[in-house]
PDB file of C-alpha atoms in Angstrom:
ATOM      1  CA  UNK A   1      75.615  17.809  58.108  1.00 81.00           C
ATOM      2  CA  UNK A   2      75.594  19.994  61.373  1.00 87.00           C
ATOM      3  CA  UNK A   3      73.617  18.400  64.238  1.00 94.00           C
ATOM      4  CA  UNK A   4      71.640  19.658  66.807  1.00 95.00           C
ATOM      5  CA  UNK A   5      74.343  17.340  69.250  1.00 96.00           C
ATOM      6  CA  UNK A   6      77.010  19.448  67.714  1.00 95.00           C
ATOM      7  CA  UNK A   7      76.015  23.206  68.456  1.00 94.00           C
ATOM      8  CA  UNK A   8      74.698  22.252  71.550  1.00 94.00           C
ATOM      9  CA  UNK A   9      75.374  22.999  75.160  1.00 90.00           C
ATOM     10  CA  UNK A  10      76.740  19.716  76.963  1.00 90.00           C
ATOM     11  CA  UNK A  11      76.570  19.378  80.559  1.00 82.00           C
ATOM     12  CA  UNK A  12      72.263  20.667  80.946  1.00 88.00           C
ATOM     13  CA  UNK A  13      70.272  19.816  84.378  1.00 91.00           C
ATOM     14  CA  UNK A  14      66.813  18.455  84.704  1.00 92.00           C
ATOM     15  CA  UNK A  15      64.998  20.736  87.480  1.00 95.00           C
ATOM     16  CA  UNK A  16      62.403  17.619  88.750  1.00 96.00           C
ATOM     17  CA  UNK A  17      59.114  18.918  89.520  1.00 96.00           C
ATOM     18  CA  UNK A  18      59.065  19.127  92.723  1.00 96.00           C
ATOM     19  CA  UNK A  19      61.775  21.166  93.471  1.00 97.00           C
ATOM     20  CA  UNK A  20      61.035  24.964  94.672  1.00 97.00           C
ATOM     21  CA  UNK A  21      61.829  28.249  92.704  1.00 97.00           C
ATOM     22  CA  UNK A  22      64.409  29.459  95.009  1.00 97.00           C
ATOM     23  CA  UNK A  23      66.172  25.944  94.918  1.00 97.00           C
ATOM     24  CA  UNK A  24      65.843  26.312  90.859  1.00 97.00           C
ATOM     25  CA  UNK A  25      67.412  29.800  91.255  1.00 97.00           C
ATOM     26  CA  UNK A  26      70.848  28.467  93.192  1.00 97.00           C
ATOM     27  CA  UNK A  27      70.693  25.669  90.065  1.00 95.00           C
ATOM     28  CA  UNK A  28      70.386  28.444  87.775  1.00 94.00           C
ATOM     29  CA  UNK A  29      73.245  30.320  89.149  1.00 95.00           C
ATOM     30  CA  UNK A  30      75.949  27.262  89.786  1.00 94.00           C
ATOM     31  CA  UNK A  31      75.663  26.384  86.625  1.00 91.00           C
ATOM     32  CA  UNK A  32      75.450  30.064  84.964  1.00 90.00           C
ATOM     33  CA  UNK A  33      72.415  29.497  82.913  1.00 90.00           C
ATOM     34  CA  UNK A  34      69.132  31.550  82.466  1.00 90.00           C
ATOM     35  CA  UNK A  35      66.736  28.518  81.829  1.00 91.00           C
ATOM     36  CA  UNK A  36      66.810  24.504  83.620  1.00 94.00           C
ATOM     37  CA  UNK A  37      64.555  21.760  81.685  1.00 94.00           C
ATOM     38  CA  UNK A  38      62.033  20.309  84.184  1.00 95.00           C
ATOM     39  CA  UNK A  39      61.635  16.821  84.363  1.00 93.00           C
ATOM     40  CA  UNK A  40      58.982  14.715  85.852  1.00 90.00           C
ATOM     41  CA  UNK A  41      59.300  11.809  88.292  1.00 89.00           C
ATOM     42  CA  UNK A  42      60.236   9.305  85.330  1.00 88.00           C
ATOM     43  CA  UNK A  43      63.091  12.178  83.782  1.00 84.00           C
ATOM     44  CA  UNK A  44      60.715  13.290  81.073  1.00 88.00           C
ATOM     45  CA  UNK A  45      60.562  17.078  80.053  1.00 91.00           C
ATOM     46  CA  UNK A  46      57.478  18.534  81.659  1.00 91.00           C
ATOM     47  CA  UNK A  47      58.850  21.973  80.846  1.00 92.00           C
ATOM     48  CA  UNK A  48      61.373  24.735  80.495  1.00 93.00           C
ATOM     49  CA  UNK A  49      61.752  27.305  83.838  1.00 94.00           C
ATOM     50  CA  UNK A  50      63.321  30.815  83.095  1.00 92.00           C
ATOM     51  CA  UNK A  51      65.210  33.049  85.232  1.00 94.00           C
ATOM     52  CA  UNK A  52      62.239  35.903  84.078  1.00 93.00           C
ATOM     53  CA  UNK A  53      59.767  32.992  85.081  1.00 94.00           C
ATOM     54  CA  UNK A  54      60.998  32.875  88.681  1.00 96.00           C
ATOM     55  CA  UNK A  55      61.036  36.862  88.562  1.00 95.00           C
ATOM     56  CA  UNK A  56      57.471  37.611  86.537  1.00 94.00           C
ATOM     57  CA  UNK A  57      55.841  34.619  87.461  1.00 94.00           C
ATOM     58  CA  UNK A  58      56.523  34.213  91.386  1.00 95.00           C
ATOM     59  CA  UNK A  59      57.869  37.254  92.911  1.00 95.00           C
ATOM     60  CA  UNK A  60      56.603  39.948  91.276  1.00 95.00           C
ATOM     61  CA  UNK A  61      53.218  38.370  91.622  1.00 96.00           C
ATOM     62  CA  UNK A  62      54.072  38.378  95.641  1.00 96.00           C
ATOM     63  CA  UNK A  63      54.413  34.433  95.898  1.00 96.00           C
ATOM     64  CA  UNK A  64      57.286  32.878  97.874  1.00 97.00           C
ATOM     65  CA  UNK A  65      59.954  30.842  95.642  1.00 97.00           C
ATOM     66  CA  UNK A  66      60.262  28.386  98.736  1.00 97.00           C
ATOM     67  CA  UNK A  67      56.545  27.393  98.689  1.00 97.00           C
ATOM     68  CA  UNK A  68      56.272  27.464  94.697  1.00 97.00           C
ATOM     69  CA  UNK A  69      57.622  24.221  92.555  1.00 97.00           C
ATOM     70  CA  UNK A  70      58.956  24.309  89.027  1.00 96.00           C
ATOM     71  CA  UNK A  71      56.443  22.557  88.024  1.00 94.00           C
ATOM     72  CA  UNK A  72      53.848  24.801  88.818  1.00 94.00           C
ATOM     73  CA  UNK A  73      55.309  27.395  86.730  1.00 91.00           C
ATOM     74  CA  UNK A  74      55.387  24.643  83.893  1.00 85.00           C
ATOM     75  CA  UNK A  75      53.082  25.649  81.392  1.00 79.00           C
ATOM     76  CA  UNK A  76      51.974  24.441  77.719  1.00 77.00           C
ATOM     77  CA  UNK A  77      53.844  22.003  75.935  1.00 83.00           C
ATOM     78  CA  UNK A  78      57.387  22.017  75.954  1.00 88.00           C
ATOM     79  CA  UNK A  79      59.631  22.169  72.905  1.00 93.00           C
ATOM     80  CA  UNK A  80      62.607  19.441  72.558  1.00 95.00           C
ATOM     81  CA  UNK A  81      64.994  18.253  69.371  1.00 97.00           C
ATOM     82  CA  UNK A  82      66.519  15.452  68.876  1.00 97.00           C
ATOM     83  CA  UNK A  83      70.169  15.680  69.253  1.00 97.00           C
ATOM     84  CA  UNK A  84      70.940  13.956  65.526  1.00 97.00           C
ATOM     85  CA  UNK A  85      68.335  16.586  64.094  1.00 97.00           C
ATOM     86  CA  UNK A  86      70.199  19.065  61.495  1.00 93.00           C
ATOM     87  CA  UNK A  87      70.353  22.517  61.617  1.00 90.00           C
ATOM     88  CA  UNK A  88      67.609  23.444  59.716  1.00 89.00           C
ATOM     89  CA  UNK A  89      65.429  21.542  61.525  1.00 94.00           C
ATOM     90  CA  UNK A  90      66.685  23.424  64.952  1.00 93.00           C
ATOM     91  CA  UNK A  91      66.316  26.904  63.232  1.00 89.00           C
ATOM     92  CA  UNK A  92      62.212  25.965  61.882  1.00 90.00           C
ATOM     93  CA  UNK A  93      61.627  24.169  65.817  1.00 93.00           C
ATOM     94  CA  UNK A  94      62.521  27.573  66.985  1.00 90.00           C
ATOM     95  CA  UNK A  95      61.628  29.770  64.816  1.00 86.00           C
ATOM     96  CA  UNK A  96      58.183  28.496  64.534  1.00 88.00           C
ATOM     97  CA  UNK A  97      57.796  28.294  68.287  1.00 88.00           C
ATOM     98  CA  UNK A  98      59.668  31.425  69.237  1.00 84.00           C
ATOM     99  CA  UNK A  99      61.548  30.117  71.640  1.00 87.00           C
ATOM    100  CA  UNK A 100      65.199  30.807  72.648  1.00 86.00           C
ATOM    101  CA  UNK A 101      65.919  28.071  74.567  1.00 90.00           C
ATOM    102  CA  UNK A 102      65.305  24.136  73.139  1.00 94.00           C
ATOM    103  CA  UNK A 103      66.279  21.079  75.380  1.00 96.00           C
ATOM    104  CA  UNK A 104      68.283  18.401  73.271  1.00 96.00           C
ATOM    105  CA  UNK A 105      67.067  15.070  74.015  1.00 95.00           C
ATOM    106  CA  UNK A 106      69.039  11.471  72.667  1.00 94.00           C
ATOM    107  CA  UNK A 107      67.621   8.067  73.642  1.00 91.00           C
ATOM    108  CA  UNK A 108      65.133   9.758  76.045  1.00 86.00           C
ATOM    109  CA  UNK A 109      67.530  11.823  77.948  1.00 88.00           C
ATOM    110  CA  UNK A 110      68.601  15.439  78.182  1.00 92.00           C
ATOM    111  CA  UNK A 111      71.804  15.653  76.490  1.00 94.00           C
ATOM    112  CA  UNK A 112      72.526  19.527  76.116  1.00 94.00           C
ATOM    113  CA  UNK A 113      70.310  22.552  75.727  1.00 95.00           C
ATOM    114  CA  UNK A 114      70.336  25.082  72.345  1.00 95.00           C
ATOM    115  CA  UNK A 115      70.670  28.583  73.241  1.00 90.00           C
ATOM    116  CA  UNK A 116      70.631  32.070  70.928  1.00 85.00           C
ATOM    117  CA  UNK A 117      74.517  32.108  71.675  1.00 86.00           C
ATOM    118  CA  UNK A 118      75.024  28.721  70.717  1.00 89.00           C
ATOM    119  CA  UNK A 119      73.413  29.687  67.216  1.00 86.00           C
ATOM    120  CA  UNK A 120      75.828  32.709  67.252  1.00 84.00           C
ATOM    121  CA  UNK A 121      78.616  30.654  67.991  1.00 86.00           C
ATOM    122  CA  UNK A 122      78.115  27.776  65.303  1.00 81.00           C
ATOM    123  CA  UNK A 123      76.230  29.464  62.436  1.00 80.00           C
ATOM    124  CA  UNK A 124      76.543  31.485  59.730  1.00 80.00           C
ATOM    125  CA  UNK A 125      75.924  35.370  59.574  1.00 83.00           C
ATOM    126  CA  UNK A 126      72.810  34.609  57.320  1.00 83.00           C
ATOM    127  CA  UNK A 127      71.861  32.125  59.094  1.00 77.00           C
ATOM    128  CA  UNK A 128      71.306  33.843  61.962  1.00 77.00           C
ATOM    129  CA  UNK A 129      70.094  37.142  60.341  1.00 80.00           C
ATOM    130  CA  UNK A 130      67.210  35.177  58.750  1.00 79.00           C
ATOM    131  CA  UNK A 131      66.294  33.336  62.113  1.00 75.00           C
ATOM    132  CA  UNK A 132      66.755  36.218  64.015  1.00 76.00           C
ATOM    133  CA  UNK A 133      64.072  38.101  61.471  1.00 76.00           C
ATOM    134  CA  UNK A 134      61.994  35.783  62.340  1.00 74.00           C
ATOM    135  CA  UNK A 135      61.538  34.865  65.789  1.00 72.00           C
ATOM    136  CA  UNK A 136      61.680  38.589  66.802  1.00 72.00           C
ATOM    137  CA  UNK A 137      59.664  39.990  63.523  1.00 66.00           C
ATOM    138  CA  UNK A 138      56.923  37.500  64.820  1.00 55.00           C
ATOM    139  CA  UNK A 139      56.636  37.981  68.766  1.00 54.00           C
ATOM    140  CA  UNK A 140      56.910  41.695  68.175  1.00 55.00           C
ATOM    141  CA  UNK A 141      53.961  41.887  65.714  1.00 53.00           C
ATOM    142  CA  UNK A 142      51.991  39.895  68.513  1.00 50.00           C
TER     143      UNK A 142
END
């Protein structure tokens, strides 16, 4: 059986909460990623920060990244999996979120993130056609 642990991304970074957009950004770009969990003042996910989030949600709306926190741009309930989860359950998490991104959590802690080109790299062709029909089938019927 094929883990969540196993197709993940090792090495992800907790944003905390009270760290600013433009400090997020520099995060973003050391490591070369798009998205940084956010974690609250006891390390639990409080959300998910995007690169577009920074862009759609603070500048373009005329707000300064180095007065705005991450978690003010957290919103809704974030999505996590359990790093011994399978596959399938990954794919349906996902899928029936429509999310690209999912934090992979293990005894509390943020052990690797899930990306689209982690699915590329570690599943099948049909697996990816069928989850690929869905989560953009779905968000462009909205």
């Amino acid at each position: 059986m094929t883990t969540a642990a196993d197709i993940m991304h090792r090495g992800a970074q907790w944003i905390p909460a009270h760290e600013t957009l433009d400090r997020a950004a520099q995060l973003m770009r050391d490591l070369g990623v798009g998205a940084l969990p956010i974690s609250d003042e006891d390390e639990r996910l409080c959300g998910i920060l995007t690169d577009r989030d920074i862009v759609v949600g603070c500048v373009a709306m005329g707000h300064d990244p180095a007065r705005v926190t991450a978690g003010e741009m957290a919103q809704g309930t974030p999505r996590w999996i359990d790093a011994d989860a399978d596959v399938g359950e990954v794919l349906r998490e996902m899928q029936s979120h429509q999310i690209r991104r999912l934090p992979v959590i293990r005894d509390k802690r943020l052990v690797g993130m899930i990306s689209e080109a982690d699915l590329v790299r570690h599943l099948s062709e049909d697996q990816i056609a069928s989850w690929a029909g869905r989560v953009y089938a779905e968000s462009a019927s909205r």
